[in-house]
């Protein structure tokens, strides 16, 4: 039995509610590498943008969170440099906007043994890390300008199910979401909120967001004033989700950055629902040689995917943005 195996009560709760919050799964020290990696990334990105004339100053005197917020307001596409996935765009893709971060610390978090132990409890020991992943760095809501408040990577996240952005090939995939709090996630700074048992009702109608194609959401009127259950967790805590669970994130009303990482896992061999992007085997108890342990190879797989899309070699859709829409409702 692995050290972080879920108990029978935890598994029962996950099956009943469609979610499970686990506090303090990762020690705070295990997040220091990602914090250091992103501090250096912010330095490099600020210097690049300043040299390009896209920001007026480096803001080097500010703390990490305040500096990120300040540069984001000057350059709203900043979040693209920090995300761990290529943008969810089916059209208007250019080398300048088709960006992501593929650092070794991010890769090692995806393979963290405690996370994989928990995932193994739900889907078994042959685990693939899905490319359906997002780094969400959310400044205080009052610090955001323009349309940024409606972008789920930096602002609020509307009601949705994780299945909504997957292609039909993944309808039967046993996907589990692991939402990792890199900073504390409280009600004040925008923790997740979920509707217990909502996963048993099947797919909901999701209306496309006219301002942001990658943000389809369940209309508020269909939620029938369901508020859901807030799921605050401390730094290093996680929230597990069934792919049909209806959830959202509250706005960050604090004075500091709220930072989280969305990861998704599935049994090896099942479709990810996003074939344009690369998956990898994170754990295999039957053949450890299948596991990808090299962060450079992981980064190269994303470079290859980017090149295939930009060159036109990949001709399919990257994600599904309107499959669950209903004209009568939307």
PDB file of C-alpha atoms in Angstrom:
ATOM      1  CA  UNK A   1       0.000   0.000   0.000  1.00  0.00           C
ATOM      2  CA  UNK A   2       1.375   3.394  -0.945  1.00  0.00           C
ATOM      3  CA  UNK A   3       1.894   6.008   1.763  1.00  0.00           C
ATOM      4  CA  UNK A   4      -0.788   8.400   0.529  1.00  0.00           C
ATOM      5  CA  UNK A   5      -3.395   5.828  -0.475  1.00  0.00           C
ATOM      6  CA  UNK A   6      -6.926   7.119   0.080  1.00  0.00           C
ATOM      7  CA  UNK A   7      -8.955   5.495   2.837  1.00  0.00           C
ATOM      8  CA  UNK A   8     -12.238   3.720   2.163  1.00  0.00           C
ATOM      9  CA  UNK A   9     -14.079   6.677   3.688  1.00  0.00           C
ATOM     10  CA  UNK A  10     -12.248   9.114   1.387  1.00  0.00           C
ATOM     11  CA  UNK A  11     -12.985   7.000  -1.687  1.00  0.00           C
ATOM     12  CA  UNK A  12     -16.633   6.732  -0.663  1.00  0.00           C
ATOM     13  CA  UNK A  13     -16.814  10.490  -0.234  1.00  0.00           C
ATOM     14  CA  UNK A  14     -15.219  11.053  -3.656  1.00  0.00           C
ATOM     15  CA  UNK A  15     -17.654   8.672  -5.332  1.00  0.00           C
ATOM     16  CA  UNK A  16     -20.644  10.268  -3.596  1.00  0.00           C
ATOM     17  CA  UNK A  17     -19.736  13.953  -3.961  1.00  0.00           C
ATOM     18  CA  UNK A  18     -17.606  13.890  -7.113  1.00  0.00           C
ATOM     19  CA  UNK A  19     -14.818  15.742  -5.303  1.00  0.00           C
ATOM     20  CA  UNK A  20     -12.479  15.349  -2.351  1.00  0.00           C
ATOM     21  CA  UNK A  21     -10.349  17.982  -0.602  1.00  0.00           C
ATOM     22  CA  UNK A  22      -7.104  16.760   0.966  1.00  0.00           C
ATOM     23  CA  UNK A  23      -5.196  19.246   3.086  1.00  0.00           C
ATOM     24  CA  UNK A  24      -1.393  19.328   3.337  1.00  0.00           C
ATOM     25  CA  UNK A  25      -0.764  16.536   0.834  1.00  0.00           C
ATOM     26  CA  UNK A  26       2.544  18.123  -0.216  1.00  0.00           C
ATOM     27  CA  UNK A  27       4.856  19.698   2.363  1.00  0.00           C
ATOM     28  CA  UNK A  28       5.480  23.400   1.764  1.00  0.00           C
ATOM     29  CA  UNK A  29       9.175  22.638   1.139  1.00  0.00           C
ATOM     30  CA  UNK A  30       8.183  20.526  -1.879  1.00  0.00           C
ATOM     31  CA  UNK A  31       6.849  23.670  -3.541  1.00  0.00           C
ATOM     32  CA  UNK A  32      10.017  25.713  -3.143  1.00  0.00           C
ATOM     33  CA  UNK A  33      11.430  24.464  -6.472  1.00  0.00           C
ATOM     34  CA  UNK A  34       8.400  25.659  -8.473  1.00  0.00           C
ATOM     35  CA  UNK A  35       8.475  28.996  -6.619  1.00  0.00           C
ATOM     36  CA  UNK A  36      12.161  29.470  -7.463  1.00  0.00           C
ATOM     37  CA  UNK A  37      11.654  28.403 -11.082  1.00  0.00           C
ATOM     38  CA  UNK A  38       8.827  30.880 -11.557  1.00  0.00           C
ATOM     39  CA  UNK A  39      10.714  33.717  -9.873  1.00  0.00           C
ATOM     40  CA  UNK A  40      13.498  33.249 -12.429  1.00  0.00           C
ATOM     41  CA  UNK A  41      10.940  32.958 -15.212  1.00  0.00           C
ATOM     42  CA  UNK A  42       9.382  36.250 -14.153  1.00  0.00           C
ATOM     43  CA  UNK A  43      12.826  37.891 -14.191  1.00  0.00           C
ATOM     44  CA  UNK A  44      13.591  36.633 -17.697  1.00  0.00           C
ATOM     45  CA  UNK A  45      10.147  37.440 -19.056  1.00  0.00           C
ATOM     46  CA  UNK A  46      10.174  40.966 -17.627  1.00  0.00           C
ATOM     47  CA  UNK A  47      13.580  41.666 -19.151  1.00  0.00           C
ATOM     48  CA  UNK A  48      12.425  40.309 -22.525  1.00  0.00           C
ATOM     49  CA  UNK A  49       9.214  42.347 -22.526  1.00  0.00           C
ATOM     50  CA  UNK A  50      11.038  45.506 -21.434  1.00  0.00           C
ATOM     51  CA  UNK A  51      13.577  45.064 -24.235  1.00  0.00           C
ATOM     52  CA  UNK A  52      10.686  44.645 -26.675  1.00  0.00           C
ATOM     53  CA  UNK A  53       9.080  47.843 -25.406  1.00  0.00           C
ATOM     54  CA  UNK A  54       5.971  46.011 -24.236  1.00  0.00           C
ATOM     55  CA  UNK A  55       6.219  47.060 -20.594  1.00  0.00           C
ATOM     56  CA  UNK A  56       7.436  50.463 -19.314  1.00  0.00           C
ATOM     57  CA  UNK A  57       9.521  49.160 -16.402  1.00  0.00           C
ATOM     58  CA  UNK A  58      10.782  45.948 -14.762  1.00  0.00           C
ATOM     59  CA  UNK A  59       9.041  46.393 -11.382  1.00  0.00           C
ATOM     60  CA  UNK A  60      12.014  44.597  -9.838  1.00  0.00           C
ATOM     61  CA  UNK A  61      11.404  46.191  -6.426  1.00  0.00           C
ATOM     62  CA  UNK A  62       8.044  44.441  -5.993  1.00  0.00           C
ATOM     63  CA  UNK A  63       7.287  41.055  -4.457  1.00  0.00           C
ATOM     64  CA  UNK A  64       6.675  38.161  -6.834  1.00  0.00           C
ATOM     65  CA  UNK A  65       2.873  38.409  -6.678  1.00  0.00           C
ATOM     66  CA  UNK A  66       2.730  42.200  -6.943  1.00  0.00           C
ATOM     67  CA  UNK A  67       5.268  42.201  -9.772  1.00  0.00           C
ATOM     68  CA  UNK A  68       3.303  39.593 -11.723  1.00  0.00           C
ATOM     69  CA  UNK A  69       0.133  41.634 -11.243  1.00  0.00           C
ATOM     70  CA  UNK A  70       1.768  44.883 -12.378  1.00  0.00           C
ATOM     71  CA  UNK A  71       3.312  43.373 -15.513  1.00  0.00           C
ATOM     72  CA  UNK A  72       0.068  41.557 -16.337  1.00  0.00           C
ATOM     73  CA  UNK A  73      -1.802  44.838 -16.426  1.00  0.00           C
ATOM     74  CA  UNK A  74       0.807  46.315 -18.767  1.00  0.00           C
ATOM     75  CA  UNK A  75       0.914  43.182 -20.919  1.00  0.00           C
ATOM     76  CA  UNK A  76      -2.296  41.082 -20.647  1.00  0.00           C
ATOM     77  CA  UNK A  77      -0.764  38.101 -22.474  1.00  0.00           C
ATOM     78  CA  UNK A  78       1.807  37.621 -19.722  1.00  0.00           C
ATOM     79  CA  UNK A  79      -0.012  34.528 -18.428  1.00  0.00           C
ATOM     80  CA  UNK A  80       0.783  32.689 -21.667  1.00  0.00           C
ATOM     81  CA  UNK A  81       4.484  32.685 -20.722  1.00  0.00           C
ATOM     82  CA  UNK A  82       3.687  31.016 -17.375  1.00  0.00           C
ATOM     83  CA  UNK A  83       1.101  28.412 -18.300  1.00  0.00           C
ATOM     84  CA  UNK A  84       2.051  24.721 -18.546  1.00  0.00           C
ATOM     85  CA  UNK A  85      -0.051  24.132 -21.646  1.00  0.00           C
ATOM     86  CA  UNK A  86      -0.250  25.722 -25.052  1.00  0.00           C
ATOM     87  CA  UNK A  87      -3.246  28.061 -25.439  1.00  0.00           C
ATOM     88  CA  UNK A  88      -6.663  26.590 -26.168  1.00  0.00           C
ATOM     89  CA  UNK A  89      -7.082  28.097 -29.606  1.00  0.00           C
ATOM     90  CA  UNK A  90      -8.459  26.488 -32.728  1.00  0.00           C
ATOM     91  CA  UNK A  91      -7.934  29.575 -34.889  1.00  0.00           C
ATOM     92  CA  UNK A  92      -5.704  32.681 -35.056  1.00  0.00           C
ATOM     93  CA  UNK A  93      -2.624  30.777 -33.925  1.00  0.00           C
ATOM     94  CA  UNK A  94       0.693  32.599 -34.386  1.00  0.00           C
ATOM     95  CA  UNK A  95       4.189  31.955 -33.003  1.00  0.00           C
ATOM     96  CA  UNK A  96       3.865  35.092 -30.877  1.00  0.00           C
ATOM     97  CA  UNK A  97       0.744  33.959 -29.008  1.00  0.00           C
ATOM     98  CA  UNK A  98       1.283  30.191 -28.984  1.00  0.00           C
ATOM     99  CA  UNK A  99       3.478  30.015 -25.882  1.00  0.00           C
ATOM    100  CA  UNK A 100       3.917  27.988 -22.687  1.00  0.00           C
ATOM    101  CA  UNK A 101       6.409  27.146 -19.925  1.00  0.00           C
ATOM    102  CA  UNK A 102       8.026  23.707 -19.790  1.00  0.00           C
ATOM    103  CA  UNK A 103      10.379  23.930 -16.821  1.00  0.00           C
ATOM    104  CA  UNK A 104      11.696  20.912 -14.881  1.00  0.00           C
ATOM    105  CA  UNK A 105      10.064  21.966 -11.608  1.00  0.00           C
ATOM    106  CA  UNK A 106       6.638  21.956 -13.261  1.00  0.00           C
ATOM    107  CA  UNK A 107       7.315  18.505 -14.707  1.00  0.00           C
ATOM    108  CA  UNK A 108       8.452  17.137 -11.356  1.00  0.00           C
ATOM    109  CA  UNK A 109       5.262  18.369  -9.693  1.00  0.00           C
ATOM    110  CA  UNK A 110       3.267  16.381 -12.239  1.00  0.00           C
ATOM    111  CA  UNK A 111       5.198  13.278 -11.149  1.00  0.00           C
ATOM    112  CA  UNK A 112       5.148  13.986  -7.413  1.00  0.00           C
ATOM    113  CA  UNK A 113       4.811  10.607  -5.639  1.00  0.00           C
ATOM    114  CA  UNK A 114       2.157  11.832  -3.190  1.00  0.00           C
ATOM    115  CA  UNK A 115      -0.048  13.053  -6.046  1.00  0.00           C
ATOM    116  CA  UNK A 116       0.411   9.806  -7.964  1.00  0.00           C
ATOM    117  CA  UNK A 117      -0.363   7.767  -4.827  1.00  0.00           C
ATOM    118  CA  UNK A 118      -3.698   9.532  -4.461  1.00  0.00           C
ATOM    119  CA  UNK A 119      -4.473   9.177  -8.173  1.00  0.00           C
ATOM    120  CA  UNK A 120      -3.590   5.482  -8.033  1.00  0.00           C
ATOM    121  CA  UNK A 121      -6.261   5.010  -5.373  1.00  0.00           C
ATOM    122  CA  UNK A 122      -8.864   6.230  -7.850  1.00  0.00           C
ATOM    123  CA  UNK A 123      -7.797   4.916 -11.271  1.00  0.00           C
ATOM    124  CA  UNK A 124      -5.210   2.213 -10.587  1.00  0.00           C
ATOM    125  CA  UNK A 125      -1.419   1.899 -10.951  1.00  0.00           C
ATOM    126  CA  UNK A 126      -1.039   2.517 -14.707  1.00  0.00           C
ATOM    127  CA  UNK A 127      -1.189   6.307 -14.781  1.00  0.00           C
ATOM    128  CA  UNK A 128      -0.875   8.704 -17.709  1.00  0.00           C
ATOM    129  CA  UNK A 129      -0.550  12.434 -17.148  1.00  0.00           C
ATOM    130  CA  UNK A 130      -3.006  14.210 -19.437  1.00  0.00           C
ATOM    131  CA  UNK A 131      -1.939  17.351 -21.336  1.00  0.00           C
ATOM    132  CA  UNK A 132      -5.192  18.966 -20.169  1.00  0.00           C
ATOM    133  CA  UNK A 133      -3.409  21.063 -17.544  1.00  0.00           C
ATOM    134  CA  UNK A 134      -3.313  24.707 -16.503  1.00  0.00           C
ATOM    135  CA  UNK A 135      -1.212  26.949 -14.269  1.00  0.00           C
ATOM    136  CA  UNK A 136      -3.498  29.534 -12.683  1.00  0.00           C
ATOM    137  CA  UNK A 137      -1.874  32.586 -11.114  1.00  0.00           C
ATOM    138  CA  UNK A 138      -4.629  34.926  -9.941  1.00  0.00           C
ATOM    139  CA  UNK A 139      -3.810  38.419  -8.675  1.00  0.00           C
ATOM    140  CA  UNK A 140      -6.281  40.285  -6.453  1.00  0.00           C
ATOM    141  CA  UNK A 141      -9.426  41.004  -8.451  1.00  0.00           C
ATOM    142  CA  UNK A 142      -9.118  44.735  -7.794  1.00  0.00           C
ATOM    143  CA  UNK A 143      -5.692  44.769  -9.450  1.00  0.00           C
ATOM    144  CA  UNK A 144      -6.955  43.437 -12.787  1.00  0.00           C
ATOM    145  CA  UNK A 145      -8.000  45.640 -15.667  1.00  0.00           C
ATOM    146  CA  UNK A 146     -10.026  45.160 -18.821  1.00  0.00           C
ATOM    147  CA  UNK A 147     -11.139  41.679 -19.813  1.00  0.00           C
ATOM    148  CA  UNK A 148      -8.657  39.938 -17.537  1.00  0.00           C
ATOM    149  CA  UNK A 149     -11.233  39.536 -14.761  1.00  0.00           C
ATOM    150  CA  UNK A 150     -13.148  37.045 -16.946  1.00  0.00           C
ATOM    151  CA  UNK A 151     -10.121  34.915 -17.901  1.00  0.00           C
ATOM    152  CA  UNK A 152      -9.990  31.769 -15.766  1.00  0.00           C
ATOM    153  CA  UNK A 153      -6.176  31.685 -15.679  1.00  0.00           C
ATOM    154  CA  UNK A 154      -6.012  35.084 -13.986  1.00  0.00           C
ATOM    155  CA  UNK A 155      -9.557  36.048 -12.962  1.00  0.00           C
ATOM    156  CA  UNK A 156     -12.752  34.280 -11.966  1.00  0.00           C
ATOM    157  CA  UNK A 157     -13.642  30.782 -13.131  1.00  0.00           C
ATOM    158  CA  UNK A 158     -17.279  30.217 -14.078  1.00  0.00           C
ATOM    159  CA  UNK A 159     -19.372  27.081 -13.462  1.00  0.00           C
ATOM    160  CA  UNK A 160     -18.167  24.239 -15.670  1.00  0.00           C
ATOM    161  CA  UNK A 161     -17.384  20.537 -15.949  1.00  0.00           C
ATOM    162  CA  UNK A 162     -13.908  19.397 -16.949  1.00  0.00           C
ATOM    163  CA  UNK A 163     -15.313  17.217 -19.729  1.00  0.00           C
ATOM    164  CA  UNK A 164     -16.443  20.316 -21.622  1.00  0.00           C
ATOM    165  CA  UNK A 165     -13.114  20.959 -23.379  1.00  0.00           C
ATOM    166  CA  UNK A 166     -12.436  17.322 -24.349  1.00  0.00           C
ATOM    167  CA  UNK A 167     -13.012  15.802 -27.753  1.00  0.00           C
ATOM    168  CA  UNK A 168     -15.621  12.990 -27.947  1.00  0.00           C
ATOM    169  CA  UNK A 169     -12.895  10.325 -27.925  1.00  0.00           C
ATOM    170  CA  UNK A 170     -12.557  10.873 -24.151  1.00  0.00           C
ATOM    171  CA  UNK A 171     -16.244  10.476 -23.239  1.00  0.00           C
ATOM    172  CA  UNK A 172     -15.528   7.155 -21.526  1.00  0.00           C
ATOM    173  CA  UNK A 173     -12.065   8.022 -20.217  1.00  0.00           C
ATOM    174  CA  UNK A 174     -11.687   7.679 -16.457  1.00  0.00           C
ATOM    175  CA  UNK A 175     -10.114  11.087 -15.933  1.00  0.00           C
ATOM    176  CA  UNK A 176      -9.452  12.534 -12.485  1.00  0.00           C
ATOM    177  CA  UNK A 177      -8.492  16.173 -11.890  1.00  0.00           C
ATOM    178  CA  UNK A 178      -5.932  17.096  -9.228  1.00  0.00           C
ATOM    179  CA  UNK A 179      -6.142  20.786  -8.312  1.00  0.00           C
ATOM    180  CA  UNK A 180      -2.973  21.673  -6.362  1.00  0.00           C
ATOM    181  CA  UNK A 181      -2.774  24.783  -4.170  1.00  0.00           C
ATOM    182  CA  UNK A 182       0.695  26.315  -4.552  1.00  0.00           C
ATOM    183  CA  UNK A 183      -0.400  29.102  -2.216  1.00  0.00           C
ATOM    184  CA  UNK A 184      -3.119  28.767   0.384  1.00  0.00           C
ATOM    185  CA  UNK A 185      -6.565  28.702  -1.239  1.00  0.00           C
ATOM    186  CA  UNK A 186      -9.114  30.389   1.010  1.00  0.00           C
ATOM    187  CA  UNK A 187     -12.633  31.678   0.494  1.00  0.00           C
ATOM    188  CA  UNK A 188     -11.221  35.205   0.501  1.00  0.00           C
ATOM    189  CA  UNK A 189      -8.585  34.612  -2.171  1.00  0.00           C
ATOM    190  CA  UNK A 190     -10.675  32.475  -4.503  1.00  0.00           C
ATOM    191  CA  UNK A 191     -10.790  28.798  -3.554  1.00  0.00           C
ATOM    192  CA  UNK A 192     -12.812  26.281  -5.515  1.00  0.00           C
ATOM    193  CA  UNK A 193     -16.544  25.745  -5.037  1.00  0.00           C
ATOM    194  CA  UNK A 194     -18.252  22.503  -6.054  1.00  0.00           C
ATOM    195  CA  UNK A 195     -21.795  21.113  -6.224  1.00  0.00           C
ATOM    196  CA  UNK A 196     -21.937  17.755  -4.390  1.00  0.00           C
ATOM    197  CA  UNK A 197     -23.241  14.888  -6.506  1.00  0.00           C
ATOM    198  CA  UNK A 198     -23.393  16.983  -9.676  1.00  0.00           C
ATOM    199  CA  UNK A 199     -21.259  14.443 -11.534  1.00  0.00           C
ATOM    200  CA  UNK A 200     -24.120  11.938 -11.497  1.00  0.00           C
ATOM    201  CA  UNK A 201     -26.380  14.157 -13.647  1.00  0.00           C
ATOM    202  CA  UNK A 202     -24.180  13.829 -16.745  1.00  0.00           C
ATOM    203  CA  UNK A 203     -23.045  16.627 -19.075  1.00  0.00           C
ATOM    204  CA  UNK A 204     -24.630  20.055 -18.601  1.00  0.00           C
ATOM    205  CA  UNK A 205     -25.300  22.686 -21.223  1.00  0.00           C
ATOM    206  CA  UNK A 206     -22.243  24.922 -21.628  1.00  0.00           C
ATOM    207  CA  UNK A 207     -22.612  28.205 -23.477  1.00  0.00           C
ATOM    208  CA  UNK A 208     -19.661  29.597 -25.402  1.00  0.00           C
ATOM    209  CA  UNK A 209     -17.996  32.720 -24.095  1.00  0.00           C
ATOM    210  CA  UNK A 210     -18.114  35.323 -26.858  1.00  0.00           C
ATOM    211  CA  UNK A 211     -15.087  37.135 -25.459  1.00  0.00           C
ATOM    212  CA  UNK A 212     -12.955  34.062 -24.791  1.00  0.00           C
ATOM    213  CA  UNK A 213     -13.526  30.913 -26.860  1.00  0.00           C
ATOM    214  CA  UNK A 214     -11.748  28.644 -24.375  1.00  0.00           C
ATOM    215  CA  UNK A 215     -14.137  29.511 -21.527  1.00  0.00           C
ATOM    216  CA  UNK A 216     -17.520  27.786 -22.147  1.00  0.00           C
ATOM    217  CA  UNK A 217     -19.593  27.698 -18.963  1.00  0.00           C
ATOM    218  CA  UNK A 218     -22.836  26.470 -17.448  1.00  0.00           C
ATOM    219  CA  UNK A 219     -25.235  29.459 -17.438  1.00  0.00           C
ATOM    220  CA  UNK A 220     -26.070  30.759 -13.981  1.00  0.00           C
ATOM    221  CA  UNK A 221     -29.791  30.320 -14.611  1.00  0.00           C
ATOM    222  CA  UNK A 222     -29.296  26.572 -15.061  1.00  0.00           C
ATOM    223  CA  UNK A 223     -27.594  26.325 -11.695  1.00  0.00           C
ATOM    224  CA  UNK A 224     -30.917  27.217 -10.002  1.00  0.00           C
ATOM    225  CA  UNK A 225     -29.124  29.309  -7.411  1.00  0.00           C
ATOM    226  CA  UNK A 226     -26.954  26.405  -6.312  1.00  0.00           C
ATOM    227  CA  UNK A 227     -24.069  27.923  -4.417  1.00  0.00           C
ATOM    228  CA  UNK A 228     -21.998  24.794  -4.004  1.00  0.00           C
ATOM    229  CA  UNK A 229     -19.564  23.926  -1.228  1.00  0.00           C
ATOM    230  CA  UNK A 230     -16.381  26.002  -0.778  1.00  0.00           C
ATOM    231  CA  UNK A 231     -13.226  23.857  -0.731  1.00  0.00           C
ATOM    232  CA  UNK A 232     -10.459  25.826   0.970  1.00  0.00           C
ATOM    233  CA  UNK A 233      -7.132  24.045   1.334  1.00  0.00           C
ATOM    234  CA  UNK A 234      -3.782  25.079   2.728  1.00  0.00           C
ATOM    235  CA  UNK A 235      -0.610  25.428   0.680  1.00  0.00           C
ATOM    236  CA  UNK A 236       0.225  21.967  -0.643  1.00  0.00           C
ATOM    237  CA  UNK A 237      -3.359  20.774  -0.373  1.00  0.00           C
ATOM    238  CA  UNK A 238      -5.264  19.297  -3.315  1.00  0.00           C
ATOM    239  CA  UNK A 239      -8.830  18.895  -4.502  1.00  0.00           C
ATOM    240  CA  UNK A 240      -9.738  15.836  -6.576  1.00  0.00           C
ATOM    241  CA  UNK A 241     -12.542  16.066  -9.155  1.00  0.00           C
ATOM    242  CA  UNK A 242     -14.597  13.723 -11.268  1.00  0.00           C
ATOM    243  CA  UNK A 243     -14.652  15.027 -14.878  1.00  0.00           C
ATOM    244  CA  UNK A 244     -18.448  15.537 -14.670  1.00  0.00           C
ATOM    245  CA  UNK A 245     -18.336  17.485 -11.411  1.00  0.00           C
ATOM    246  CA  UNK A 246     -19.714  21.036 -11.660  1.00  0.00           C
ATOM    247  CA  UNK A 247     -17.379  23.544 -10.034  1.00  0.00           C
ATOM    248  CA  UNK A 248     -15.993  27.064 -10.249  1.00  0.00           C
ATOM    249  CA  UNK A 249     -13.549  29.329  -8.412  1.00  0.00           C
ATOM    250  CA  UNK A 250     -14.407  32.359  -6.327  1.00  0.00           C
ATOM    251  CA  UNK A 251     -12.868  35.766  -7.126  1.00  0.00           C
ATOM    252  CA  UNK A 252      -9.643  36.688  -5.370  1.00  0.00           C
ATOM    253  CA  UNK A 253     -10.746  39.401  -2.942  1.00  0.00           C
ATOM    254  CA  UNK A 254      -7.530  39.290  -0.916  1.00  0.00           C
ATOM    255  CA  UNK A 255      -4.465  41.499  -1.339  1.00  0.00           C
ATOM    256  CA  UNK A 256      -2.160  38.679  -2.491  1.00  0.00           C
ATOM    257  CA  UNK A 257      -1.645  36.218  -5.340  1.00  0.00           C
ATOM    258  CA  UNK A 258      -3.659  32.970  -5.386  1.00  0.00           C
ATOM    259  CA  UNK A 259      -1.677  30.331  -7.286  1.00  0.00           C
ATOM    260  CA  UNK A 260      -2.758  26.821  -8.268  1.00  0.00           C
ATOM    261  CA  UNK A 261      -1.970  24.066 -10.743  1.00  0.00           C
ATOM    262  CA  UNK A 262      -4.617  21.951 -12.525  1.00  0.00           C
ATOM    263  CA  UNK A 263      -3.416  18.440 -13.361  1.00  0.00           C
ATOM    264  CA  UNK A 264      -5.380  15.592 -14.886  1.00  0.00           C
ATOM    265  CA  UNK A 265      -4.640  11.877 -14.978  1.00  0.00           C
ATOM    266  CA  UNK A 266      -6.171   8.835 -16.638  1.00  0.00           C
ATOM    267  CA  UNK A 267      -5.497   5.108 -16.967  1.00  0.00           C
ATOM    268  CA  UNK A 268      -2.755   4.516 -19.513  1.00  0.00           C
ATOM    269  CA  UNK A 269      -4.195   3.588 -22.895  1.00  0.00           C
ATOM    270  CA  UNK A 270      -7.372   5.645 -22.604  1.00  0.00           C
ATOM    271  CA  UNK A 271      -7.772   8.745 -24.825  1.00  0.00           C
ATOM    272  CA  UNK A 272      -6.924  12.130 -23.306  1.00  0.00           C
ATOM    273  CA  UNK A 273      -9.457  14.063 -25.376  1.00  0.00           C
ATOM    274  CA  UNK A 274      -6.741  16.435 -26.547  1.00  0.00           C
ATOM    275  CA  UNK A 275      -4.631  14.547 -29.111  1.00  0.00           C
ATOM    276  CA  UNK A 276      -2.906  17.713 -30.351  1.00  0.00           C
ATOM    277  CA  UNK A 277      -0.950  17.905 -27.099  1.00  0.00           C
ATOM    278  CA  UNK A 278       1.438  15.278 -25.646  1.00  0.00           C
ATOM    279  CA  UNK A 279       0.583  12.920 -22.804  1.00  0.00           C
ATOM    280  CA  UNK A 280       3.138  10.853 -20.875  1.00  0.00           C
ATOM    281  CA  UNK A 281       3.211   7.830 -18.582  1.00  0.00           C
ATOM    282  CA  UNK A 282       3.744   9.151 -15.060  1.00  0.00           C
ATOM    283  CA  UNK A 283       3.618   5.795 -13.250  1.00  0.00           C
ATOM    284  CA  UNK A 284       3.581   2.159 -14.312  1.00  0.00           C
ATOM    285  CA  UNK A 285       3.701  -0.658 -11.788  1.00  0.00           C
ATOM    286  CA  UNK A 286       3.797  -3.228 -14.600  1.00  0.00           C
ATOM    287  CA  UNK A 287       6.746  -1.743 -16.521  1.00  0.00           C
ATOM    288  CA  UNK A 288       8.655   1.195 -15.050  1.00  0.00           C
ATOM    289  CA  UNK A 289      10.538   1.613 -18.333  1.00  0.00           C
ATOM    290  CA  UNK A 290       7.356   3.169 -19.742  1.00  0.00           C
ATOM    291  CA  UNK A 291       7.577   6.083 -17.315  1.00  0.00           C
ATOM    292  CA  UNK A 292       8.828   9.422 -18.566  1.00  0.00           C
ATOM    293  CA  UNK A 293      11.293  10.781 -16.013  1.00  0.00           C
ATOM    294  CA  UNK A 294      13.288  13.231 -18.128  1.00  0.00           C
ATOM    295  CA  UNK A 295      11.988  16.831 -18.000  1.00  0.00           C
ATOM    296  CA  UNK A 296      13.946  17.694 -21.162  1.00  0.00           C
ATOM    297  CA  UNK A 297      12.121  15.000 -23.143  1.00  0.00           C
ATOM    298  CA  UNK A 298       8.809  16.304 -21.781  1.00  0.00           C
ATOM    299  CA  UNK A 299       9.689  19.838 -22.882  1.00  0.00           C
ATOM    300  CA  UNK A 300      10.736  18.567 -26.323  1.00  0.00           C
ATOM    301  CA  UNK A 301       7.394  16.780 -26.750  1.00  0.00           C
ATOM    302  CA  UNK A 302       5.608  20.109 -26.313  1.00  0.00           C
ATOM    303  CA  UNK A 303       8.018  21.812 -28.720  1.00  0.00           C
ATOM    304  CA  UNK A 304       7.188  19.120 -31.278  1.00  0.00           C
ATOM    305  CA  UNK A 305       3.441  19.601 -30.731  1.00  0.00           C
ATOM    306  CA  UNK A 306       3.791  23.362 -31.138  1.00  0.00           C
ATOM    307  CA  UNK A 307       5.761  22.950 -34.357  1.00  0.00           C
ATOM    308  CA  UNK A 308       3.207  20.489 -35.759  1.00  0.00           C
ATOM    309  CA  UNK A 309       0.353  22.925 -35.136  1.00  0.00           C
ATOM    310  CA  UNK A 310       2.163  26.042 -36.381  1.00  0.00           C
ATOM    311  CA  UNK A 311       3.361  24.256 -39.525  1.00  0.00           C
ATOM    312  CA  UNK A 312      -0.089  22.869 -40.301  1.00  0.00           C
ATOM    313  CA  UNK A 313       1.006  19.227 -40.008  1.00  0.00           C
ATOM    314  CA  UNK A 314      -1.589  18.790 -37.268  1.00  0.00           C
ATOM    315  CA  UNK A 315      -4.938  19.498 -38.893  1.00  0.00           C
ATOM    316  CA  UNK A 316      -7.437  18.568 -36.188  1.00  0.00           C
ATOM    317  CA  UNK A 317      -9.127  20.740 -33.607  1.00  0.00           C
ATOM    318  CA  UNK A 318      -7.167  21.425 -30.443  1.00  0.00           C
ATOM    319  CA  UNK A 319     -10.095  21.503 -28.035  1.00  0.00           C
ATOM    320  CA  UNK A 320     -13.888  21.361 -27.984  1.00  0.00           C
ATOM    321  CA  UNK A 321     -15.562  24.694 -27.314  1.00  0.00           C
ATOM    322  CA  UNK A 322     -19.163  24.313 -28.432  1.00  0.00           C
ATOM    323  CA  UNK A 323     -20.109  20.625 -28.260  1.00  0.00           C
ATOM    324  CA  UNK A 324     -22.332  21.000 -25.195  1.00  0.00           C
ATOM    325  CA  UNK A 325     -24.013  24.220 -26.284  1.00  0.00           C
ATOM    326  CA  UNK A 326     -27.814  24.432 -26.714  1.00  0.00           C
ATOM    327  CA  UNK A 327     -29.107  27.317 -28.884  1.00  0.00           C
ATOM    328  CA  UNK A 328     -32.395  27.341 -26.975  1.00  0.00           C
ATOM    329  CA  UNK A 329     -30.507  28.055 -23.749  1.00  0.00           C
ATOM    330  CA  UNK A 330     -27.468  29.972 -24.931  1.00  0.00           C
TER     331      UNK A 330
END
